[in-house]
mmCIF file of C-alpha atoms in Angstrom:
data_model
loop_
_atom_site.group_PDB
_atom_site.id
_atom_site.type_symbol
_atom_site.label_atom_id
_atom_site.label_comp_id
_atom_site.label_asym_id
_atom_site.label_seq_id
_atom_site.Cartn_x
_atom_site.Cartn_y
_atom_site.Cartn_z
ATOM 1 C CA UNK B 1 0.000 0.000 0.000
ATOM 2 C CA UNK B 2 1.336 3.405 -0.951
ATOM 3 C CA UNK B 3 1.755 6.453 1.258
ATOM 4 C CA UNK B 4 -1.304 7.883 -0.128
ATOM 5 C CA UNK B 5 -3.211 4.865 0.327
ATOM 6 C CA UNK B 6 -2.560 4.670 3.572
ATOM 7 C CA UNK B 7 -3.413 8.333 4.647
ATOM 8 C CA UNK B 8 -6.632 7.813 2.660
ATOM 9 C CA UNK B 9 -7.314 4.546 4.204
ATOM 10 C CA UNK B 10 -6.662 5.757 7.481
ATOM 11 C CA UNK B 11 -8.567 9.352 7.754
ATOM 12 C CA UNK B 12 -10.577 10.322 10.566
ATOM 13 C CA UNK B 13 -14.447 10.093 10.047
ATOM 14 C CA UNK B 14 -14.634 14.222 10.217
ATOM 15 C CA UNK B 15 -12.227 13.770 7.176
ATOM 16 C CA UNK B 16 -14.161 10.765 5.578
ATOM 17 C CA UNK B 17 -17.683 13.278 5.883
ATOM 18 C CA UNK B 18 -15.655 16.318 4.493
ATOM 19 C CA UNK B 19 -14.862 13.967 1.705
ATOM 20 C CA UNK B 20 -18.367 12.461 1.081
ATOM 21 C CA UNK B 21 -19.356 16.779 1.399
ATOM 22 C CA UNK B 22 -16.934 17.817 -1.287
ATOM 23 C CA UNK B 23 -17.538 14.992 -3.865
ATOM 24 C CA UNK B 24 -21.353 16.054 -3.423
ATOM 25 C CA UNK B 25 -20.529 19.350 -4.239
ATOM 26 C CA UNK B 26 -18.498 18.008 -7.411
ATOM 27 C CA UNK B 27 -21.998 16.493 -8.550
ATOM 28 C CA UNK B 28 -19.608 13.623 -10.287
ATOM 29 C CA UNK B 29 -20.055 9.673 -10.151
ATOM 30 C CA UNK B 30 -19.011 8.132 -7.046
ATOM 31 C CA UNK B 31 -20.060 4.916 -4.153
ATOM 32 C CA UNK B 32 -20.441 4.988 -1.430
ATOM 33 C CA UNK B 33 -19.848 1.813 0.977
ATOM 34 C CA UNK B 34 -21.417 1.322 4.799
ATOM 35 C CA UNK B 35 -21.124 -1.307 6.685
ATOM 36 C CA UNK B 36 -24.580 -2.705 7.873
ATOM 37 C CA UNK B 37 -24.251 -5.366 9.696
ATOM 38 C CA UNK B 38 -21.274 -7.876 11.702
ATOM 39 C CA UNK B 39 -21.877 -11.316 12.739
ATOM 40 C CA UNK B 40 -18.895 -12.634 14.299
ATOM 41 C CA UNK B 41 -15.302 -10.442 14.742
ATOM 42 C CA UNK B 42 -14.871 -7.733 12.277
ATOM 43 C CA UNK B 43 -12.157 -4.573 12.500
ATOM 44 C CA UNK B 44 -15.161 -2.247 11.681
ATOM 45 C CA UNK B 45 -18.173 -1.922 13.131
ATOM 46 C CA UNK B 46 -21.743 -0.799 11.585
ATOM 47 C CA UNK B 47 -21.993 2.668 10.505
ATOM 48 C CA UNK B 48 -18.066 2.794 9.134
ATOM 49 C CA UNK B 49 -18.187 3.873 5.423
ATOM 50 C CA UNK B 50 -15.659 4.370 2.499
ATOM 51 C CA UNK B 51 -16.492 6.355 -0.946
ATOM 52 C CA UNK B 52 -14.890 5.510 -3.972
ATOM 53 C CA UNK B 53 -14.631 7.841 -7.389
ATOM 54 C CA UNK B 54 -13.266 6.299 -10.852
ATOM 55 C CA UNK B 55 -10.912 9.027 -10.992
ATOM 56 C CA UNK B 56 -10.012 9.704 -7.269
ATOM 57 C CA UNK B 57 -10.022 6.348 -5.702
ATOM 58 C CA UNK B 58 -11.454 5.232 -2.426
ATOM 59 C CA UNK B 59 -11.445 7.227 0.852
ATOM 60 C CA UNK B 60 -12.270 6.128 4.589
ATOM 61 C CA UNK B 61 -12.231 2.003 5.601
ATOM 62 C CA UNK B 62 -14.832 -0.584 5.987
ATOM 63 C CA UNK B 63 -12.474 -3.118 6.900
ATOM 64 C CA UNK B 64 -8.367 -3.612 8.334
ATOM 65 C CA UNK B 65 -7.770 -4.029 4.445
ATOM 66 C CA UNK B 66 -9.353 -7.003 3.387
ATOM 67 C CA UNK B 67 -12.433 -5.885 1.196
ATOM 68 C CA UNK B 68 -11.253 -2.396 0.090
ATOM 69 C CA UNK B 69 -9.908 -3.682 -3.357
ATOM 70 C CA UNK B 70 -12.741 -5.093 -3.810
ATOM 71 C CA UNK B 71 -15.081 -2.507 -3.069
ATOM 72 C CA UNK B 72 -13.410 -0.461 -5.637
ATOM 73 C CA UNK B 73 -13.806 -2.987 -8.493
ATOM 74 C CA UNK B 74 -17.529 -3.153 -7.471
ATOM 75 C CA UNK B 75 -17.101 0.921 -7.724
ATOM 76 C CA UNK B 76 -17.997 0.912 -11.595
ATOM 77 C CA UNK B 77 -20.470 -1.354 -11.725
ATOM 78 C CA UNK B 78 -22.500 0.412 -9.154
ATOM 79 C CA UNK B 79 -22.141 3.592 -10.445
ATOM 80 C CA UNK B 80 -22.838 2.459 -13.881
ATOM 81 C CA UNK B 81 -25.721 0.361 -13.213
ATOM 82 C CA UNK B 82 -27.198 3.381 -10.849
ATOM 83 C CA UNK B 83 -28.540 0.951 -8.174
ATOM 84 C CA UNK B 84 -27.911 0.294 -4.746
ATOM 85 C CA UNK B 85 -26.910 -3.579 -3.637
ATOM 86 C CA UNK B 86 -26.144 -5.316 -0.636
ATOM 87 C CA UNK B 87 -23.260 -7.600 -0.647
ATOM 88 C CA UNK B 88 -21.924 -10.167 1.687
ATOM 89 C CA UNK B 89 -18.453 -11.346 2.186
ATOM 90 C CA UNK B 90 -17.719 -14.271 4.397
ATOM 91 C CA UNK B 91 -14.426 -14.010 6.054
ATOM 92 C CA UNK B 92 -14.807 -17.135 8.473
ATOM 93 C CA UNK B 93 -13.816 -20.025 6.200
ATOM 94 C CA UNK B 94 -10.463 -21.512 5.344
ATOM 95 C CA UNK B 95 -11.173 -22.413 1.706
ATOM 96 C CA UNK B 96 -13.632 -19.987 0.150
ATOM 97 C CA UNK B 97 -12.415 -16.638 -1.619
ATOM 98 C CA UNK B 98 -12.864 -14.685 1.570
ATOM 99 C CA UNK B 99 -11.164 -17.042 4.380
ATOM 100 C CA UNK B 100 -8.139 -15.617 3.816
ATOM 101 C CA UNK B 101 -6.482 -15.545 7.569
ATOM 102 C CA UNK B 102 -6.527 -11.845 7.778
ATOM 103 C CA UNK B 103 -8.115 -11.402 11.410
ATOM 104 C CA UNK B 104 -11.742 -10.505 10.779
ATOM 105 C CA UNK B 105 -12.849 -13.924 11.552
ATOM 106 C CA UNK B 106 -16.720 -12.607 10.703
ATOM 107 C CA UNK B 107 -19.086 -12.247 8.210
ATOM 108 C CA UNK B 108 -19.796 -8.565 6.766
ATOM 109 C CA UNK B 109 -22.386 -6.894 4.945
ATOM 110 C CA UNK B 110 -22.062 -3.781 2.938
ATOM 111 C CA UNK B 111 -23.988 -1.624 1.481
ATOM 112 C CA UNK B 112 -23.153 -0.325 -1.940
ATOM 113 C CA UNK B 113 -24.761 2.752 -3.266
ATOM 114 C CA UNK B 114 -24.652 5.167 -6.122
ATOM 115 C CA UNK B 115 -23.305 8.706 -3.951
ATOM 116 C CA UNK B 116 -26.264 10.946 -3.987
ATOM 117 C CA UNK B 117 -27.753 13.968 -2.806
ATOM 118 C CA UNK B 118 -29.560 11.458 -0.503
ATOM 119 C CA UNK B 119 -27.162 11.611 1.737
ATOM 120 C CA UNK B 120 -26.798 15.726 1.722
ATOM 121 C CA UNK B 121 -28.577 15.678 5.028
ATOM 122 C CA UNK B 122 -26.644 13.861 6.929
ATOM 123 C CA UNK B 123 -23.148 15.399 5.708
ATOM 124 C CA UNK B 124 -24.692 19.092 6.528
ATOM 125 C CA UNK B 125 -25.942 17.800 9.545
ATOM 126 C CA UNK B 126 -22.562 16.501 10.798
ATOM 127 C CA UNK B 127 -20.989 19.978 9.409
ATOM 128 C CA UNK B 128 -22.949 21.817 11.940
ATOM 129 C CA UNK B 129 -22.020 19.771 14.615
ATOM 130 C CA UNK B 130 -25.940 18.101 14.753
ATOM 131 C CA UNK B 131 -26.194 14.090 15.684
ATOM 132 C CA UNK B 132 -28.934 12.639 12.950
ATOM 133 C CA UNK B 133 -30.562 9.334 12.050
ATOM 134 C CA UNK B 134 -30.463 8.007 8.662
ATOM 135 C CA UNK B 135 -32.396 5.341 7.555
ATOM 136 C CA UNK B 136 -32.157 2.950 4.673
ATOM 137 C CA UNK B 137 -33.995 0.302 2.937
ATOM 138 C CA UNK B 138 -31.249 -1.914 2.258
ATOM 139 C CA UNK B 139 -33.641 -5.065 1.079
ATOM 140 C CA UNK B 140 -37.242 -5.505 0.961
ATOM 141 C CA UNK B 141 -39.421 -8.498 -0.019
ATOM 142 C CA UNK B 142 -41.922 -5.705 -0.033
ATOM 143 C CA UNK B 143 -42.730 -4.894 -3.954
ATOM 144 C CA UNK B 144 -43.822 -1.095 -2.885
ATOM 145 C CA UNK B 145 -40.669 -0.528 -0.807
ATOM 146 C CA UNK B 146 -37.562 0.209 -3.314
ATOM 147 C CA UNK B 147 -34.089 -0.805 -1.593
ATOM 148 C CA UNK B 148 -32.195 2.763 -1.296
ATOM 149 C CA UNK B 149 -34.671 4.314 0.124
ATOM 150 C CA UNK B 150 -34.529 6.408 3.054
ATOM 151 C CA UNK B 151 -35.628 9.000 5.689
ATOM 152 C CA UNK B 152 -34.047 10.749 8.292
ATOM 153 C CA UNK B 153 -34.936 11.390 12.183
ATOM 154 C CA UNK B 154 -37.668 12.011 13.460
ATOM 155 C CA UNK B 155 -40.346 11.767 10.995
ATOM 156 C CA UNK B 156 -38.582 9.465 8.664
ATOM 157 C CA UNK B 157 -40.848 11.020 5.676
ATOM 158 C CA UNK B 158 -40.193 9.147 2.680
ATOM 159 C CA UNK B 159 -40.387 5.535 4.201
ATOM 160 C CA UNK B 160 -43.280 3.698 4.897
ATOM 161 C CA UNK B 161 -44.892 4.111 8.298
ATOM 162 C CA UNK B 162 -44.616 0.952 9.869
ATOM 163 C CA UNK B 163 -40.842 1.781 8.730
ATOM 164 C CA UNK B 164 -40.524 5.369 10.423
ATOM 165 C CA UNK B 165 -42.892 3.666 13.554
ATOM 166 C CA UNK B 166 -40.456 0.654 14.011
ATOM 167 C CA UNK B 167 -37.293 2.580 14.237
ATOM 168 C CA UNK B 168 -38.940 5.098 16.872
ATOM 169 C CA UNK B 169 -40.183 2.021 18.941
ATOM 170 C CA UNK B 170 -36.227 0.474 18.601
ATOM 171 C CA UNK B 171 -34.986 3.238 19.956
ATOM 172 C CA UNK B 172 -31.603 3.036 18.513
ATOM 173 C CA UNK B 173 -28.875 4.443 19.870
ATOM 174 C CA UNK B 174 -26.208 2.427 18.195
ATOM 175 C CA UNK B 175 -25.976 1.792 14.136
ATOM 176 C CA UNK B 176 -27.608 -1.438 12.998
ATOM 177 C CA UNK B 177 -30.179 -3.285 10.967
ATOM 178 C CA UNK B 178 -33.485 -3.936 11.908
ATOM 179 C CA UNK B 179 -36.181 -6.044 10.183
ATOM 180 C CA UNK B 180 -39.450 -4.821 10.173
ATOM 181 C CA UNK B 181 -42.420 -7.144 9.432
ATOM 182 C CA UNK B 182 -46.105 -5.806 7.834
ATOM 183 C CA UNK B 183 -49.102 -7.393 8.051
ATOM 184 C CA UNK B 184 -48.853 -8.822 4.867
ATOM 185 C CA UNK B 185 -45.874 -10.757 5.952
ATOM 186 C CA UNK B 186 -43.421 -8.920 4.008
ATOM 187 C CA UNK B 187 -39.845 -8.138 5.426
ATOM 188 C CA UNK B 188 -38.288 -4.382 5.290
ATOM 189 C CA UNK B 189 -34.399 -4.724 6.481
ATOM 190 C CA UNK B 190 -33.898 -1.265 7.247
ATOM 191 C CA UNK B 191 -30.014 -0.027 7.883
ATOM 192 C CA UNK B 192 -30.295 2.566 11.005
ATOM 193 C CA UNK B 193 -27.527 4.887 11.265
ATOM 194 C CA UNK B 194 -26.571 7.543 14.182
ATOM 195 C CA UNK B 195 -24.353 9.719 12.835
ATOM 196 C CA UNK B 196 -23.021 11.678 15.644
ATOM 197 C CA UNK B 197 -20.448 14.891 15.759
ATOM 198 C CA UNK B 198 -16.953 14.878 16.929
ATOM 199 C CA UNK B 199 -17.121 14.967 20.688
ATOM 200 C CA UNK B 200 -15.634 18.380 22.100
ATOM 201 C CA UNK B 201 -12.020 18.262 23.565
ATOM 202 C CA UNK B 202 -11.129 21.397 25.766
ATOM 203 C CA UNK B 203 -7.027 21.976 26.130
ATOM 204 C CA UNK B 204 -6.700 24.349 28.642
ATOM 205 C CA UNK B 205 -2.694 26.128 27.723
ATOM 206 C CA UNK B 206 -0.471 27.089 25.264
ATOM 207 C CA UNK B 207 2.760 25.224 26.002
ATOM 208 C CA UNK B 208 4.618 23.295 23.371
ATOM 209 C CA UNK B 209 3.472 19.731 24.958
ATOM 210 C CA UNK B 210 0.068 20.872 23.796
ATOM 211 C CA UNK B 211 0.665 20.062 20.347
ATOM 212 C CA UNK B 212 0.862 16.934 19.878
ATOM 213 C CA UNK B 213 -1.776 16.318 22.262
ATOM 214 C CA UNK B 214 -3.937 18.678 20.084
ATOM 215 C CA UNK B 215 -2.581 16.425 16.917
ATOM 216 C CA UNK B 216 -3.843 12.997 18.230
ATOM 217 C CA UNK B 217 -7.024 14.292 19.275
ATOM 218 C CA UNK B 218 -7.489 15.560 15.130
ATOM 219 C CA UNK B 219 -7.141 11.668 14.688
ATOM 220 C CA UNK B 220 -9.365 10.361 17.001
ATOM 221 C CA UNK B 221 -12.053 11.873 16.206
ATOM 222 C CA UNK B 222 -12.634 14.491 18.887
ATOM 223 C CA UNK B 223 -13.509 18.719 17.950
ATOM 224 C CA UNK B 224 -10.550 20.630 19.882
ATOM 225 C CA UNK B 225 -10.183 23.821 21.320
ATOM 226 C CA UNK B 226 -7.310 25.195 23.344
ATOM 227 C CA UNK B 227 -7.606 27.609 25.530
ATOM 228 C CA UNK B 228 -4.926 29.705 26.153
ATOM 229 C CA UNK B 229 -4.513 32.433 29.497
ATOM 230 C CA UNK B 230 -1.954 33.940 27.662
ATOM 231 C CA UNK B 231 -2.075 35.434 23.995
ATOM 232 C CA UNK B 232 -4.259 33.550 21.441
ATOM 233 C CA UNK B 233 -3.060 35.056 18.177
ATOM 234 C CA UNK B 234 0.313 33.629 19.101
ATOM 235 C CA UNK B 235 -1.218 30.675 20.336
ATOM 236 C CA UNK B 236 -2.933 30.249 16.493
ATOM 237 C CA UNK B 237 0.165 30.072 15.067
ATOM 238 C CA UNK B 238 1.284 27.467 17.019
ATOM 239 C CA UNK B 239 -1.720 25.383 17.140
ATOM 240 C CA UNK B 240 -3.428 25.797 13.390
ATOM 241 C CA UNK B 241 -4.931 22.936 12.932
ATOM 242 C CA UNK B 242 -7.096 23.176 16.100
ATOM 243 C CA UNK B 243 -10.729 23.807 15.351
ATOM 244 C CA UNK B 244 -10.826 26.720 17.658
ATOM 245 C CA UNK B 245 -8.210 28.508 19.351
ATOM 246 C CA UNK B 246 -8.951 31.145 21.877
ATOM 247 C CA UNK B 247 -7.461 33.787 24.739
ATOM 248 C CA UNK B 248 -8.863 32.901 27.835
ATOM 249 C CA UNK B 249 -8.914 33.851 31.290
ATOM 250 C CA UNK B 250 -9.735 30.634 34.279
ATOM 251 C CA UNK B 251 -12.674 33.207 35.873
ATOM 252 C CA UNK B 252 -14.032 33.818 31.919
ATOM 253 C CA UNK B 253 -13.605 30.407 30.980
ATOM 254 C CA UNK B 254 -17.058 29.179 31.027
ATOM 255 C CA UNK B 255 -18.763 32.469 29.507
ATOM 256 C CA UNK B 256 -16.095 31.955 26.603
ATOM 257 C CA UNK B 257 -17.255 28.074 26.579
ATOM 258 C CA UNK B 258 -20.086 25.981 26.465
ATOM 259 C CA UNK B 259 -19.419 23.177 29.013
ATOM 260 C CA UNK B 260 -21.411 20.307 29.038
ATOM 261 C CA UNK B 261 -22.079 16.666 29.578
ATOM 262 C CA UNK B 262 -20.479 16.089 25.974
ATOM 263 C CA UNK B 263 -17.127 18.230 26.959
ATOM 264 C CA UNK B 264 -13.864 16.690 27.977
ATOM 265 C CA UNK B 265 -11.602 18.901 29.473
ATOM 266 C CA UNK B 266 -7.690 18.551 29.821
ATOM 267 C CA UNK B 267 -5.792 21.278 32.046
ATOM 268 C CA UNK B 268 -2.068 21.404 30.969
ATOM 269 C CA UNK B 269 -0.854 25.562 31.420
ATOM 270 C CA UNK B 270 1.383 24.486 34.096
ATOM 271 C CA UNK B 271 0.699 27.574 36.324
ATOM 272 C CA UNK B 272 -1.123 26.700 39.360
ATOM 273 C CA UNK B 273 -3.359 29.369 40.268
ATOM 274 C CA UNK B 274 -4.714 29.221 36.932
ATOM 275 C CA UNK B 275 -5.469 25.505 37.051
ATOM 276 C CA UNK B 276 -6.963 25.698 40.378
ATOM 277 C CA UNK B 277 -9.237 28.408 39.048
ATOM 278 C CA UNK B 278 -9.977 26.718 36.394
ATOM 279 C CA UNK B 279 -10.657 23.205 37.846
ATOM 280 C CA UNK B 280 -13.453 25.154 40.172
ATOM 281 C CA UNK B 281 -15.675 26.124 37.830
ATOM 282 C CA UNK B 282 -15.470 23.182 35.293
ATOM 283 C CA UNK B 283 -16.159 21.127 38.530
ATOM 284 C CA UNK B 284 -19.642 23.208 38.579
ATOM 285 C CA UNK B 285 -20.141 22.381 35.229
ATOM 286 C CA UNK B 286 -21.588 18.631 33.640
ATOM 287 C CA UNK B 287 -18.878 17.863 31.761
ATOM 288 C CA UNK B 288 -17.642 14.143 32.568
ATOM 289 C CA UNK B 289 -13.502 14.643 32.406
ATOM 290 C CA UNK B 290 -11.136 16.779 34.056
ATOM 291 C CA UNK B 291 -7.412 15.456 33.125
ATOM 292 C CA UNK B 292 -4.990 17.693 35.314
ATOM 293 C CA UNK B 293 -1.550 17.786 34.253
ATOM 294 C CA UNK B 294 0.853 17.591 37.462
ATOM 295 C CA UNK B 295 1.340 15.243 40.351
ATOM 296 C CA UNK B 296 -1.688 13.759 42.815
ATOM 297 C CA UNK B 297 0.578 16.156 45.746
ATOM 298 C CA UNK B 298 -0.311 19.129 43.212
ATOM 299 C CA UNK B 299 -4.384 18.047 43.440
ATOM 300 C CA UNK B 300 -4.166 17.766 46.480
ATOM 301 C CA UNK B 301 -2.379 21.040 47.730
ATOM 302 C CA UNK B 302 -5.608 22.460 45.589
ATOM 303 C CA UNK B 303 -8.008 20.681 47.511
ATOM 304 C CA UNK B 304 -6.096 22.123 51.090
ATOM 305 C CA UNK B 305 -6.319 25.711 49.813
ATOM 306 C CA UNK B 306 -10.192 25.133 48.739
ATOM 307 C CA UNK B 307 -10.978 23.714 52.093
ATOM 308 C CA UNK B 308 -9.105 26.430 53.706
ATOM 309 C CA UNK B 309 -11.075 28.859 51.679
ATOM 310 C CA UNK B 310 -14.653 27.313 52.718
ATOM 311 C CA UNK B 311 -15.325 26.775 48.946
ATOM 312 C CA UNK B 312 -16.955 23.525 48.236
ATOM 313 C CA UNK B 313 -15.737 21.887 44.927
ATOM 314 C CA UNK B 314 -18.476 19.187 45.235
ATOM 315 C CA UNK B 315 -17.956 15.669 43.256
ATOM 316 C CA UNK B 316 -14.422 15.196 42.429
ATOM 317 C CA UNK B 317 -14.856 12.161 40.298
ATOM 318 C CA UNK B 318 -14.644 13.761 36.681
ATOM 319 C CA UNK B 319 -10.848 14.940 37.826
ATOM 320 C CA UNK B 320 -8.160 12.434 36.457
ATOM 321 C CA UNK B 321 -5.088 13.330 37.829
ATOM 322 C CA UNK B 322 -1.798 12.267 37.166
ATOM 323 C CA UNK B 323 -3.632 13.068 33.595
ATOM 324 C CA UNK B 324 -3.173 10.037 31.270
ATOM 325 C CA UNK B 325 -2.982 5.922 31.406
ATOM 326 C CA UNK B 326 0.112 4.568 32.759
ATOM 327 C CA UNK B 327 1.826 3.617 29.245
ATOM 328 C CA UNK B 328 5.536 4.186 30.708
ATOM 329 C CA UNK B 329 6.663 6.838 28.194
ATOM 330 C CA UNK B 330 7.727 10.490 28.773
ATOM 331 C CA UNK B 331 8.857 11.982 25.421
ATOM 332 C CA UNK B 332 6.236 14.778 24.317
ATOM 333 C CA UNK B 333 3.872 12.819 21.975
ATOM 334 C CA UNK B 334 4.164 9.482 24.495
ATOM 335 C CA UNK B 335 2.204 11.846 27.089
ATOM 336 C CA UNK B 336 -0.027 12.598 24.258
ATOM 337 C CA UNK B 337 -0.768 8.824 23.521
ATOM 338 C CA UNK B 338 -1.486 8.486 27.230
ATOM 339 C CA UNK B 339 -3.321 11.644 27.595
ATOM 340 C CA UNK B 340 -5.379 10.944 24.489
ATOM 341 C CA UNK B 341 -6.171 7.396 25.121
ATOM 342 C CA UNK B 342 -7.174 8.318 28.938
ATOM 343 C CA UNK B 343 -10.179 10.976 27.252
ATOM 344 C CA UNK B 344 -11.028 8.425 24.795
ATOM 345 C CA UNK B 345 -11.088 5.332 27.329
ATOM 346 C CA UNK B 346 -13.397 7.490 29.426
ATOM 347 C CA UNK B 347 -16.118 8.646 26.620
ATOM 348 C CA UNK B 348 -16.133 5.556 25.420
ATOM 349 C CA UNK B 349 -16.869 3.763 29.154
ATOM 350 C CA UNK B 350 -13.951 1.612 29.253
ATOM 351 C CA UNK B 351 -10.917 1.479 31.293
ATOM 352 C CA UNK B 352 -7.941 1.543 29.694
ATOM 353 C CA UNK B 353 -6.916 -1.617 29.967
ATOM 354 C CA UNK B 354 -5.039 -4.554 28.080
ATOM 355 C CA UNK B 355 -7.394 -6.364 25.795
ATOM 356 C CA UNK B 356 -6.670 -9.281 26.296
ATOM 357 C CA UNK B 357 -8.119 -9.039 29.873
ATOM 358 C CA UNK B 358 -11.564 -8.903 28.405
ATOM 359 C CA UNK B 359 -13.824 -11.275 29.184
ATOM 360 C CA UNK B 360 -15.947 -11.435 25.468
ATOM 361 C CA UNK B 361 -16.127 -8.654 22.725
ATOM 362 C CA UNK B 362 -13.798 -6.105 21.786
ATOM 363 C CA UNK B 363 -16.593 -4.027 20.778
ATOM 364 C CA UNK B 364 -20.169 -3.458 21.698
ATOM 365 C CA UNK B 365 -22.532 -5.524 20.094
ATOM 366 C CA UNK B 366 -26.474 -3.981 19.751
ATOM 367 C CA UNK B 367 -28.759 -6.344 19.207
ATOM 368 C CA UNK B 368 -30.600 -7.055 16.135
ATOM 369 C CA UNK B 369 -33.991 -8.174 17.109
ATOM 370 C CA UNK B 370 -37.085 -7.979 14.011
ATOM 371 C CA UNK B 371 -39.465 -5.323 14.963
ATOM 372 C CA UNK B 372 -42.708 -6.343 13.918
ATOM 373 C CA UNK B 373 -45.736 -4.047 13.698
#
């Protein structure tokens, strides 16, 4: 795999919906390819998508590797034929085509569509930083329901309304297939997606180890904004790929940003006034994580001078501090990794730890249950 390859393989999803936004705007022939449902082990999970152009090539991952060559020589045929299919591609056997040894060890479907402006909604939506609900008809033994098509939350106009009623009944907070049965005995399988916006990551400082831990963050996914005390137009330069970048002060902070349950919050300017400002009013906010750089004897001389003060700081739990998983490293960007991880380990409701200590799935598995109306 080339260089370029790779870094198109490998893009964030932000990247993968810029991508999907621009080609769009192109208005020229191009797939698009979502995963819809795992049974058994697979390296992607429902809801992970890839679009491929004849002239550009393919963009985002459905798999580790295994299918993308493949998807793009199905690329043509889609786009020429103008018709959405679903496609499944064993990867359990030893023999067949697909049993190949390459990890997945499960059996994936994908759906393969023509890229449209039906899927305009949910790019714009994601632009503005909105969570949405797509869903599509990805087979039907139902002669009056056309496989592609689709609706969007909450109404789900443009799908029948047993359709839109199932998928409000479901629920669904997690992307996957349902099957929804009529009274005529036909079967709708009907591809649910949340799409849901980068989750905000709040650097508070403008120090050089703040770089890299704004660059992983890019990468995985979360929105970030530092926060600098001191000078933001400097701080811009130094930081420009940040989403936002901003001059601060630890009593302003929260009128200059909107803290909440969805927020996670790491506190690296090294000055520790301005941290213990700081920490007591995002402790009076929702959000869920606090990572303070600096040693638990540095917390803890905080939580003297608050006491001393009469100031009550109320539920310490969102504060992680040492900030970061115990990785062992302590160059710049192995902080990052451990800083990074920490956030992600926490919005994602998992510990940090090895994975082979875990007792069944890597990932979550939702549940695929027919809804019948």
């Amino acid at each position: 795999m080339s260089e370029t390859e790779q870094s198109e393989w490998s893009v964030p999803e932000r990247e993968l919906m810029a991508s999907i936004r621009e080609r769009l705007d192109a208005d020229g022939p191009a797939m698009l390819a979502t995963v819809v449902d795992v049974r058994g082990s697979a390296y992607r999970r429902p809801g992970a998508k890839m679009v491929v152009s004849p002239t550009e090539g393919g963009v985002g991952a459905i798999t580790a590797g295994c299918l993308e060559d493949e998807v793009r020589n199905l690329a043509d045929r889609v786009i020429d034929d103008g018709e959405p299919t679903l496609e499944t591609f064993d990867l359990t056997g030893d023999d067949d085509e697909w049993g190949l040894g390459v990890g997945c060890n499960g059996i994936i479907d994908l759906f393969l569509e023509p890229l449209d402006e039906g899927m305009r909604p949910a790019v714009e939506a994601y632009k503005a930083g909105e969570a949405i609900t797509v869903a599509t008809v990805v087979a039907s033994d139902d002669e009056a329901v056309d496989v592609g098509e689709r609706g969007y939350s909450d109404d789900f106009d443009g799908l029948p309304e047993e359709v839109g009623d199932a998928i409000r009944a479901a629920d669904i907070e997690r992307s996957r297939t349902i099957d929804v049965e009529t009274d005529e005995g036909t079967v709708t399988t009907v591809f649910v997606d949340r799409i849901v916006p980068p989750t905000e990551l709040v650097i508070l400082g403008g120090g050089h180890d703040v770089a890299p831990v704004v660059d992983l963050a890019l990468n995985v996914d979360f929105r970030v904004t530092v926060a600098t005390f001191r000078g933001a137009d400097r701080a811009r330069e130094r930081f420009p790929d940040a989403d936002r970048v901003l001059s601060s002060s630890p009593r302003s902070l929260t009128d200059d940003v909107a803290f909440d349950g969805d927020t996670y919050v790491v506190v690296m300017s090294h000055n520790f006034i301005d941290d213990r400002l700081a920490l007591a009013d995002l402790l009076a906010t929702d959000v869920p994580y606090v990572g303070l750089m600096g040693p638990q004897e540095r917390f803890e001389q905080m939580i003297d001078e608050f006491e001393e003060e009469g100031e009550e700081l109320g539920d310490l739990d969102p504060v992680y501090t040492p900030v970061g998983l115990d990785l062992g490293g302590g160059a710049p960007y192995q902080v990052a990794h451990s800083i990074v991880a920490e956030a992600l380990a926490v919005k994602n409701g998992r510990e940090g730890s090895h994975l082979r200590a875990v007792d069944g799935t890597v990932h979550d598995r939702a549940e695929t249950p027919s809804e019948t109306r």
